[in-house]
Short mmCIF file of C-alpha atoms and ligand atoms in Angstrom, two decimals:
data_model
loop_
_atom_site.label_atom_id
_atom_site.label_comp_id
_atom_site.label_asym_id
_atom_site.label_seq_id
_atom_site.Cartn_x
_atom_site.Cartn_y
_atom_site.Cartn_z
CA UNK U 532 26.59 133.97 166.73
CA UNK U 533 29.34 135.69 164.70
CA UNK U 534 32.84 134.73 165.77
CA UNK U 535 36.21 136.37 165.12
CA UNK U 536 39.25 134.17 165.65
CA UNK U 537 42.55 136.04 165.79
CA UNK U 538 45.81 134.48 164.64
CA UNK U 539 47.33 132.64 161.70
CA UNK U 540 48.79 129.35 162.96
CA UNK U 541 47.84 125.68 163.11
CA UNK U 542 46.13 126.35 166.42
CA UNK U 543 43.86 128.92 164.80
CA UNK U 544 43.04 126.59 161.91
CA UNK U 545 42.00 123.94 164.44
CA UNK U 546 39.92 126.51 166.37
CA UNK U 547 38.26 127.74 163.19
CA UNK U 548 37.51 124.15 162.15
CA UNK U 549 35.98 123.24 165.53
CA UNK U 550 34.00 126.45 165.98
CA UNK U 551 32.60 126.21 162.44
CA UNK U 552 31.04 122.85 163.36
CA UNK U 553 28.89 124.39 166.08
CA UNK U 554 25.14 124.51 165.40
CA UNK U 555 25.10 128.00 166.98
CA UNK U 556 27.63 129.51 164.65
CA UNK U 557 26.83 132.34 162.24
CA UNK U 558 29.63 134.07 160.35
CA UNK U 559 33.17 132.95 161.17
CA UNK U 560 36.20 135.08 160.43
CA UNK U 561 39.78 134.05 161.09
CA UNK U 562 42.12 137.01 160.69
CA UNK U 563 44.68 137.25 159.41
CA UNK U 564 44.38 133.47 158.95
CA UNK U 565 46.31 131.25 156.53
CA UNK U 566 45.56 129.27 153.38
CA UNK U 567 43.86 126.59 155.48
CA UNK U 568 41.54 128.87 157.43
CA UNK U 569 40.70 130.77 154.24
CA UNK U 570 39.17 127.61 152.83
CA UNK U 571 36.63 127.39 155.66
CA UNK U 572 36.26 130.98 156.90
CA UNK U 573 36.75 134.53 155.72
CA UNK U 574 40.05 136.22 156.49
CA UNK U 575 42.01 139.34 155.63
CA UNK U 576 45.20 141.08 156.72
CA UNK U 577 44.93 142.39 160.29
CA UNK U 578 47.64 143.64 162.64
CA UNK U 579 46.83 142.08 166.03
CA UNK U 580 49.02 144.69 167.73
CA UNK U 581 46.59 147.36 166.52
CA UNK U 582 43.69 147.15 168.99
CA UNK U 583 41.75 149.92 167.26
CA UNK U 584 41.87 148.02 163.96
CA UNK U 585 40.62 144.83 165.66
CA UNK U 586 37.80 146.74 167.33
CA UNK U 587 36.89 148.22 163.99
CA UNK U 588 36.54 144.74 162.47
CA UNK U 589 34.34 143.65 165.40
CA UNK U 590 31.96 146.57 164.83
CA UNK U 591 31.93 146.33 161.06
CA UNK U 592 31.31 142.57 161.05
CA UNK U 593 28.86 142.53 163.96
CA UNK U 594 31.07 140.11 165.91
CA UNK U 595 29.59 138.53 169.06
CA UNK U 596 32.62 136.60 170.35
CA UNK U 597 36.33 137.22 169.86
CA UNK U 598 38.77 134.34 170.36
CA UNK U 599 42.37 135.49 170.77
CA UNK U 600 44.81 132.76 169.67
CA UNK U 601 48.40 133.91 170.30
CA UNK U 602 50.05 135.22 173.47
CA UNK U 603 51.47 138.54 172.23
CA UNK U 604 48.15 140.39 171.85
CA UNK U 605 46.94 138.94 175.17
CA UNK U 606 50.06 140.19 176.95
CA UNK U 607 49.61 143.56 175.22
CA UNK U 608 46.09 143.91 176.64
CA UNK U 609 43.90 143.38 173.55
CA UNK U 610 41.30 141.48 175.60
CA UNK U 611 40.94 144.46 177.97
CA UNK U 612 40.35 146.90 175.11
CA UNK U 613 37.72 144.66 173.51
CA UNK U 614 35.92 143.96 176.81
CA UNK U 615 35.84 147.63 177.68
CA UNK U 616 34.10 148.15 174.34
CA UNK U 617 31.44 145.65 175.42
CA UNK U 618 32.51 142.55 173.49
CA UNK U 619 32.55 138.95 174.72
CA UNK U 620 36.17 137.83 174.66
CA UNK U 621 37.78 134.41 175.06
CA UNK U 622 41.22 135.23 176.46
CA UNK U 623 42.54 136.88 179.65
CA UNK U 624 43.46 140.54 180.13
CA UNK U 625 46.98 141.92 180.37
CA UNK U 626 47.25 141.60 184.15
CA UNK U 627 46.52 137.85 184.04
CA UNK U 628 48.52 137.32 180.85
CA UNK U 629 51.66 138.20 182.83
CA UNK U 630 51.53 134.53 183.86
CA UNK U 631 52.98 133.89 180.41
CA UNK U 632 54.51 137.29 179.71
CA UNK U 633 56.81 137.19 182.72
CA UNK U 634 58.37 134.00 184.03
CA UNK U 635 59.42 135.88 187.17
CA UNK U 636 55.79 136.88 187.87
CA UNK U 637 54.63 133.35 187.11
CA UNK U 638 57.10 131.92 189.67
CA UNK U 639 55.98 134.53 192.25
CA UNK U 640 52.38 133.44 191.77
CA UNK U 641 53.23 129.75 192.07
CA UNK U 642 55.19 130.36 195.24
CA UNK U 643 52.61 132.58 196.88
CA UNK U 644 49.75 130.17 196.02
CA UNK U 645 51.61 127.02 197.04
CA UNK U 646 51.70 125.45 193.57
CA UNK U 647 54.29 122.64 193.26
CA UNK U 648 57.14 123.86 191.04
CA UNK U 649 60.93 123.73 190.66
CA UNK U 650 63.02 125.75 193.13
CA UNK U 651 64.20 128.90 191.41
CA UNK U 652 65.88 132.28 191.62
CA UNK U 653 65.29 135.41 189.54
CA UNK U 654 68.51 137.26 188.70
CA UNK U 655 69.59 140.36 186.76
CA UNK U 656 73.32 139.77 186.35
CA UNK U 657 75.95 137.07 185.93
CA UNK U 658 77.20 137.79 189.46
CA UNK U 659 73.74 137.24 190.96
CA UNK U 660 73.42 134.06 188.92
CA UNK U 661 76.74 132.74 190.22
CA UNK U 662 75.48 133.22 193.79
CA UNK U 663 72.18 131.50 193.08
CA UNK U 664 73.90 128.46 191.57
CA UNK U 665 75.60 127.86 194.94
CA UNK U 666 72.33 126.80 196.52
CA UNK U 667 70.33 125.77 193.41
CA UNK U 668 72.96 123.38 192.05
CA UNK U 669 74.64 123.66 188.66
CA UNK U 670 72.20 121.71 186.48
CA UNK U 671 69.57 124.32 185.78
CA UNK U 672 67.06 125.64 183.29
CA UNK U 673 67.95 129.22 182.34
CA UNK U 674 64.87 131.16 181.23
CA UNK U 675 64.53 134.63 179.78
CA UNK U 676 61.82 136.41 181.80
CA UNK U 677 59.79 137.71 178.85
CA UNK U 678 58.24 136.30 175.67
CA UNK U 679 60.69 134.49 173.37
CA UNK U 680 58.48 132.33 171.13
CA UNK U 681 59.24 129.15 173.10
CA UNK U 682 62.97 129.57 172.48
CA UNK U 683 64.10 131.48 175.57
CA UNK U 684 65.01 128.43 177.65
CA UNK U 685 68.51 126.92 177.83
CA UNK U 686 69.07 123.65 179.69
CA UNK U 687 72.52 123.97 181.29
CA UNK U 688 74.37 120.88 182.54
CA UNK U 689 77.04 122.77 184.45
CA UNK U 690 78.02 126.13 185.85
CA UNK U 691 79.87 127.31 182.73
CA UNK U 692 76.88 126.63 180.46
CA UNK U 693 74.51 128.24 182.95
CA UNK U 694 76.53 131.43 183.34
CA UNK U 695 77.10 131.61 179.57
CA UNK U 696 73.38 131.47 178.98
CA UNK U 697 72.76 134.16 181.60
CA UNK U 698 75.42 136.34 179.96
CA UNK U 699 73.73 135.96 176.57
CA UNK U 700 70.34 136.91 177.98
CA UNK U 701 71.29 139.82 180.25
CA UNK U 702 74.38 141.24 178.53
CA UNK U 703 74.11 140.34 174.86
CA UNK U 704 70.30 140.59 174.99
CA UNK U 705 69.69 137.71 172.58
CA UNK U 706 65.98 138.17 173.28
CA UNK U 707 66.03 141.94 173.76
CA UNK U 708 64.29 143.24 176.87
CA UNK U 709 62.79 139.76 177.49
CA UNK U 710 66.23 138.88 178.90
CA UNK U 711 66.50 141.77 181.35
CA UNK U 712 65.66 139.35 184.12
CA UNK U 713 66.43 135.65 184.05
CA UNK U 714 64.86 132.80 186.00
CA UNK U 715 67.19 129.98 187.05
CA UNK U 716 65.41 126.79 187.94
CA UNK U 717 66.49 123.37 189.15
CA UNK U 718 66.53 120.81 186.34
CA UNK U 719 63.62 118.39 186.82
CA UNK U 720 63.39 114.91 185.33
CA UNK U 721 60.21 113.25 184.11
CA UNK U 722 57.58 113.18 181.39
CA UNK U 723 56.04 116.47 180.30
CA UNK U 724 52.31 116.90 179.88
CA UNK U 725 50.19 119.86 178.84
CA UNK U 726 47.05 120.41 180.90
CA UNK U 727 44.79 122.92 179.21
CA UNK U 728 41.65 124.15 180.95
CA UNK U 729 38.81 126.58 180.33
CA UNK U 730 38.52 129.17 183.11
CA UNK U 731 35.53 131.51 183.39
CA UNK U 732 36.79 133.56 186.34
CA UNK U 733 35.78 130.85 188.81
CA UNK U 734 35.07 127.45 187.27
CA UNK U 735 38.11 125.52 185.96
CA UNK U 736 37.46 122.68 183.49
CA UNK U 737 40.24 120.62 181.97
CA UNK U 738 40.28 119.38 178.39
CA UNK U 739 42.07 116.14 177.51
CA UNK U 740 45.74 116.13 178.64
CA UNK U 741 48.28 115.91 175.81
CA UNK U 742 51.99 115.61 175.27
CA UNK U 743 53.95 117.97 173.03
CA UNK U 744 57.39 117.29 171.53
CA UNK U 745 59.37 120.51 171.78
CA UNK U 746 62.78 119.51 170.47
CA UNK U 747 63.44 119.78 166.74
CA UNK U 748 64.82 116.29 166.09
CA UNK U 749 64.08 112.66 166.86
CA UNK U 750 65.04 111.35 170.28
CA UNK U 751 64.35 114.78 171.82
CA UNK U 752 67.57 116.13 170.41
CA UNK U 753 68.27 119.53 168.88
CA UNK U 754 66.99 123.00 169.70
CA UNK U 755 63.65 123.80 171.31
CA UNK U 756 60.88 124.71 168.88
CA UNK U 757 57.28 125.82 169.23
CA UNK U 758 56.40 122.09 169.12
CA UNK U 759 56.98 119.40 166.47
CA UNK U 760 54.06 117.10 167.25
CA UNK U 761 51.64 116.06 169.97
CA UNK U 762 49.23 113.37 170.95
CA UNK U 763 46.26 112.94 173.29
CA UNK U 764 45.18 111.53 175.60
CA UNK U 765 48.39 111.40 177.60
CA UNK U 766 48.03 107.98 179.26
CA UNK U 767 49.86 108.87 182.50
CA UNK U 768 47.40 111.49 183.72
CA UNK U 769 43.82 110.32 183.74
CA UNK U 770 40.78 110.36 186.02
CA UNK U 771 41.64 111.19 189.60
CA UNK U 772 45.28 112.04 188.84
CA UNK U 773 44.13 114.67 186.33
CA UNK U 774 41.59 116.04 188.79
CA UNK U 775 44.29 116.32 191.45
CA UNK U 776 46.70 118.05 189.06
CA UNK U 777 43.97 120.58 188.18
CA UNK U 778 43.24 121.21 191.88
CA UNK U 779 46.94 121.56 192.78
CA UNK U 780 48.34 123.32 189.74
CA UNK U 781 45.56 125.41 188.12
CA UNK U 782 42.84 126.22 190.66
CA UNK U 783 45.15 128.00 193.18
CA UNK U 784 46.36 130.37 190.45
CA UNK U 785 42.81 131.27 189.41
CA UNK U 786 41.86 131.82 193.08
CA UNK U 787 45.03 133.84 193.69
CA UNK U 788 44.34 136.09 190.73
CA UNK U 789 40.70 136.53 191.80
CA UNK U 790 41.89 137.61 195.27
CA UNK U 791 44.03 140.22 193.55
CA UNK U 792 40.96 141.44 191.67
CA UNK U 793 41.89 139.76 188.38
CA UNK U 794 39.14 137.91 186.54
CA UNK U 795 40.63 135.16 184.34
CA UNK U 796 38.55 134.21 181.28
CA UNK U 797 39.93 131.98 178.59
CA UNK U 798 42.39 129.13 178.49
CA UNK U 799 44.92 128.44 181.21
CA UNK U 800 47.61 126.02 180.14
CA UNK U 801 49.94 124.40 182.66
CA UNK U 802 53.08 122.74 181.34
CA UNK U 803 53.72 120.01 183.92
CA UNK U 804 56.70 117.79 184.60
CA UNK U 805 55.57 114.50 186.13
CA UNK U 806 58.44 113.91 188.54
CA UNK U 807 58.86 110.99 190.95
CA UNK U 808 57.58 113.41 193.64
CA UNK U 809 54.45 114.26 191.64
CA UNK U 810 53.57 116.97 189.10
CA UNK U 811 55.57 120.21 189.07
CA UNK U 812 54.57 123.25 187.01
CA UNK U 813 57.24 124.27 184.46
CA UNK U 814 55.29 127.15 182.98
CA UNK U 815 51.90 128.68 182.38
CA UNK U 816 50.58 129.80 179.04
CA UNK U 817 47.48 131.94 178.76
CA UNK U 818 46.26 130.48 175.46
CA UNK U 819 45.84 127.17 173.68
CA UNK U 820 49.02 125.22 172.92
CA UNK U 821 50.25 124.78 169.38
CA UNK U 822 50.29 121.93 168.26
CA UNK U 823 48.36 120.56 171.28
CA UNK U 824 45.14 122.21 170.05
CA UNK U 825 45.36 120.16 166.86
CA UNK U 826 44.84 116.97 168.90
CA UNK U 827 42.69 118.29 171.76
CA UNK U 828 39.89 119.83 169.71
CA UNK U 829 39.24 116.77 167.50
CA UNK U 830 38.64 114.82 170.74
CA UNK U 831 36.29 117.41 172.24
CA UNK U 832 32.88 115.76 172.01
CA UNK U 833 30.41 118.62 172.15
CA UNK U 834 29.75 122.17 171.07
CA UNK U 835 33.05 123.99 171.45
CA UNK U 836 31.50 127.36 170.68
CA UNK U 837 28.96 126.93 173.46
CA UNK U 838 31.80 126.13 175.90
CA UNK U 839 33.84 129.12 174.75
CA UNK U 840 30.89 131.48 174.99
CA UNK U 841 30.12 130.24 178.52
CA UNK U 842 33.79 130.73 179.43
CA UNK U 843 33.79 134.29 178.12
CA UNK U 844 30.53 135.08 179.92
CA UNK U 845 31.25 133.42 183.26
CA UNK U 846 28.58 130.72 182.99
CA UNK U 847 30.69 127.61 182.53
CA UNK U 848 29.30 125.99 185.70
CA UNK U 849 25.87 125.83 184.05
CA UNK U 850 27.09 123.47 181.33
CA UNK U 851 27.15 119.68 181.78
CA UNK U 852 30.65 118.20 182.24
CA UNK U 853 32.87 118.23 179.15
CA UNK U 854 32.81 114.99 177.17
CA UNK U 855 35.97 113.64 175.60
CA UNK U 856 35.63 111.18 172.72
CA UNK U 857 37.05 107.75 173.68
CA UNK U 858 39.59 107.92 170.86
CA UNK U 859 43.15 109.05 170.31
CA UNK U 860 44.66 111.79 168.18
CA UNK U 861 48.18 112.45 167.02
CA UNK U 862 49.58 115.36 165.07
CA UNK U 863 52.91 115.58 163.28
CA UNK U 864 54.31 118.96 162.26
CA UNK U 865 55.83 119.37 158.81
CA UNK U 866 58.36 122.18 159.04
CA UNK U 867 60.40 124.15 156.51
CA UNK U 868 64.09 123.60 155.94
CA UNK U 869 66.09 125.55 158.49
CA UNK U 870 63.42 125.61 161.20
CA UNK U 871 63.73 126.65 164.05
CA UNK U 872 66.75 128.86 163.32
CA UNK U 873 65.10 130.35 160.24
CA UNK U 874 62.59 129.27 157.65
CA UNK U 875 62.75 128.71 153.96
CA UNK U 876 59.55 130.03 152.32
CA UNK U 877 57.57 130.05 149.10
CA UNK U 878 57.83 126.30 148.35
CA UNK U 879 54.89 124.78 146.57
CA UNK U 880 53.03 122.18 148.68
CA UNK U 881 51.87 119.08 146.81
CA UNK U 882 49.34 116.45 147.87
CA UNK U 883 47.00 118.62 149.96
CA UNK U 884 43.91 117.98 147.80
CA UNK U 885 43.49 114.36 148.70
CA UNK U 886 45.16 114.38 152.11
CA UNK U 887 42.06 114.55 154.31
CA UNK U 888 39.86 112.36 152.12
CA UNK U 889 39.99 109.36 154.42
CA UNK U 890 37.84 110.96 157.13
CA UNK U 891 40.21 110.17 159.99
CA UNK U 892 42.89 112.66 158.94
CA UNK U 893 42.84 116.43 159.41
CA UNK U 894 45.49 118.60 157.81
CA UNK U 895 45.76 121.85 159.74
CA UNK U 896 47.69 124.64 158.06
CA UNK U 897 50.19 126.75 160.01
CA UNK U 898 52.63 128.66 157.78
CA UNK U 899 50.87 128.53 154.41
CA UNK U 900 49.75 131.04 151.84
CA UNK U 901 47.76 130.85 148.59
CA UNK U 902 49.76 132.03 145.61
CA UNK U 903 48.21 131.97 142.14
CA UNK U 904 46.60 128.54 141.95
CA UNK U 905 48.95 126.89 144.47
CA UNK U 906 49.49 126.74 148.21
CA UNK U 907 53.04 127.58 149.26
CA UNK U 908 55.02 127.51 152.50
CA UNK U 909 55.08 130.75 154.45
CA UNK U 910 56.65 129.98 157.82
CA UNK U 911 58.70 127.61 159.97
CA UNK U 912 55.93 125.24 160.97
CA UNK U 913 53.95 124.67 157.77
CA UNK U 914 51.35 121.97 158.51
CA UNK U 915 50.13 119.92 161.45
CA UNK U 916 48.91 116.60 160.12
CA UNK U 917 46.49 115.01 162.58
CA UNK U 918 45.39 111.38 162.58
CA UNK U 919 42.47 110.02 164.60
CA UNK U 920 41.95 106.43 165.66
CA UNK U 921 40.59 104.01 168.20
CA UNK U 922 44.08 103.79 169.76
CA UNK U 923 47.21 105.89 169.79
CA UNK U 924 48.85 103.39 167.45
CA UNK U 925 45.99 103.71 164.96
CA UNK U 926 46.03 107.51 165.16
CA UNK U 927 49.75 107.49 164.60
CA UNK U 928 49.47 105.34 161.51
CA UNK U 929 46.90 107.67 159.97
CA UNK U 930 49.00 110.76 160.77
CA UNK U 931 52.19 109.38 159.25
CA UNK U 932 50.49 107.83 156.22
CA UNK U 933 48.78 111.14 155.50
CA UNK U 934 52.03 113.04 155.96
CA UNK U 935 53.71 110.71 153.47
CA UNK U 936 51.27 111.83 150.77
CA UNK U 937 52.27 115.49 151.18
CA UNK U 938 55.45 117.05 149.87
CA UNK U 939 57.33 120.35 149.68
CA UNK U 940 61.02 121.00 149.14
CA UNK U 941 63.01 120.85 152.36
CA UNK U 942 60.11 119.41 154.41
CA UNK U 943 61.31 118.08 157.76
CA UNK U 944 59.41 116.28 160.50
CA UNK U 945 60.02 114.07 163.50
CA UNK U 946 59.45 110.35 163.01
CA UNK U 947 59.01 109.54 166.70
CA UNK U 948 55.94 111.49 167.85
CA UNK U 949 54.27 109.41 170.55
CA UNK U 950 57.01 106.79 170.38
CA UNK U 951 57.70 106.68 174.12
CA UNK U 952 54.03 106.18 174.91
CA UNK U 953 53.95 103.35 172.38
CA UNK U 954 57.13 101.69 173.58
CA UNK U 955 59.72 103.08 171.21
CA UNK U 956 58.40 102.67 167.66
CA UNK U 957 59.61 105.08 164.99
CA UNK U 958 57.84 105.82 161.71
CA UNK U 959 59.94 104.99 158.69
CA UNK U 960 60.82 107.37 155.90
CA UNK U 961 61.26 110.57 157.89
CA UNK U 962 64.25 112.81 158.17
CA UNK U 963 64.00 113.88 161.75
CA UNK U 964 67.64 114.31 162.47
P1 AMP S 1332 59.19 126.50 179.31
O1 AMP S 1332 59.08 127.52 178.22
O2 AMP S 1332 59.41 127.09 180.66
O3 AMP S 1332 58.08 125.49 179.28
O4 AMP S 1332 60.46 125.63 178.94
C1 AMP S 1332 60.60 125.03 177.66
C2 AMP S 1332 61.04 123.60 177.81
O5 AMP S 1332 62.26 123.53 178.55
C3 AMP S 1332 60.07 122.76 178.62
O6 AMP S 1332 59.05 122.28 177.82
C4 AMP S 1332 60.97 121.67 179.14
O7 AMP S 1332 61.23 120.69 178.15
C5 AMP S 1332 62.25 122.38 179.40
N1 AMP S 1332 62.30 122.82 180.82
C6 AMP S 1332 61.90 124.01 181.31
N2 AMP S 1332 62.09 124.08 182.64
C7 AMP S 1332 62.62 122.90 183.01
C8 AMP S 1332 63.06 122.36 184.26
N3 AMP S 1332 62.98 123.07 185.39
N4 AMP S 1332 63.56 121.10 184.27
C9 AMP S 1332 63.65 120.38 183.12
N5 AMP S 1332 63.25 120.85 181.92
C10 AMP S 1332 62.75 122.10 181.84
N1 LIG S 1333 53.33 123.67 172.28
C1 LIG S 1333 53.77 124.53 173.30
C2 LIG S 1333 53.12 125.84 173.34
O1 LIG S 1333 52.15 126.10 172.65
O2 LIG S 1333 53.58 126.67 174.11
#
């Protein structure tokens, strides 16, 4: 089976790594890919916004399964174009991708399907927002409706901050048309967990729950990022509690879409807040999380390609239950100076050659590029360094020791990934703040 993986981040490196291990795999292409994927699979420049160009690659390379990594092409309808042309595709069509592409639509779906979530209001102006705050309360999350690369959420502690954020989104258009509508949501307290499931139109099967760390600096301070590190399994959501969360938070959405004639095939990701009243959905994504994928896939004990093919073809129910390795994984993101506001680029990365020698470490590339005989930084998040171990503490030690052997100018990372789960320990030698 020839597989085309689309994207160029750490998530796609992890997908390419896991798919390449399948006994069923033939040729693997990851396009455009990065310096990490290019070491294990072919890749070449490809504009994912150009559906005709992607289709052309599929025909030329005799591709049997297309795996779409990032949200933008899913929201733009790439999966529909490819399916119409007769290809097997892992990833939902445009109609279903609105779950991620529009926070207002996502809230409508949650409300109509009875999914537990924060109370909210969708507004188009500062005046409407001021009215909504009267009944919502003043401590709110202010969210741009459309795609904003994980950065379109402002946590406002009072009315002034909330209305300021609304003004920036709807009047100053900080995120362009993504801010035309704004969702205001009550501020929930609790631990966050990412529940990522395969959905084949009907069957919903969860992978191991994980916890991301979205803030830039140690102690969950600083701006929101795409994610600075993650670990799995998340110890607070196992067994029956996970099953219940899947039944309450994921299954109703899949059923609701099916009733509306929308067939969901790919990954459905629920970002949950575990509140004292139980799980509440903060958001849906229609793709794998990054960097969650870099800890979830190393714990998937089985043939990932077989599971993805069954998901794309609607035959997931025929597979035995997913097996999760009884181990732990942790990944720490090494980011460029200036991330998330901007990103310094072109810095030579040292120490990659020996980094994954120990067998329990996996260095996934995100923003990297080969230049002459070196690998250089080429984005905000540069690497996701994953450690595996018999316990979270062991996985953490491997991840941080491996990270310590890698260097590039301006490298920044958090030193406290997984610290809350482990009772507050911080790795030494970082510069997280
Ligand atoms: P989202 O893109 O909707 O997941 O929001 C990004 C981040 O903002 C989440 O991962 C949370 O850390 C935070 N957040 C979003 N909504 C809420 C909420 N209602 N209450 C508390 N934190 C939130
Ligand atoms: N790590 C969060 C996301 O992928 O949206």
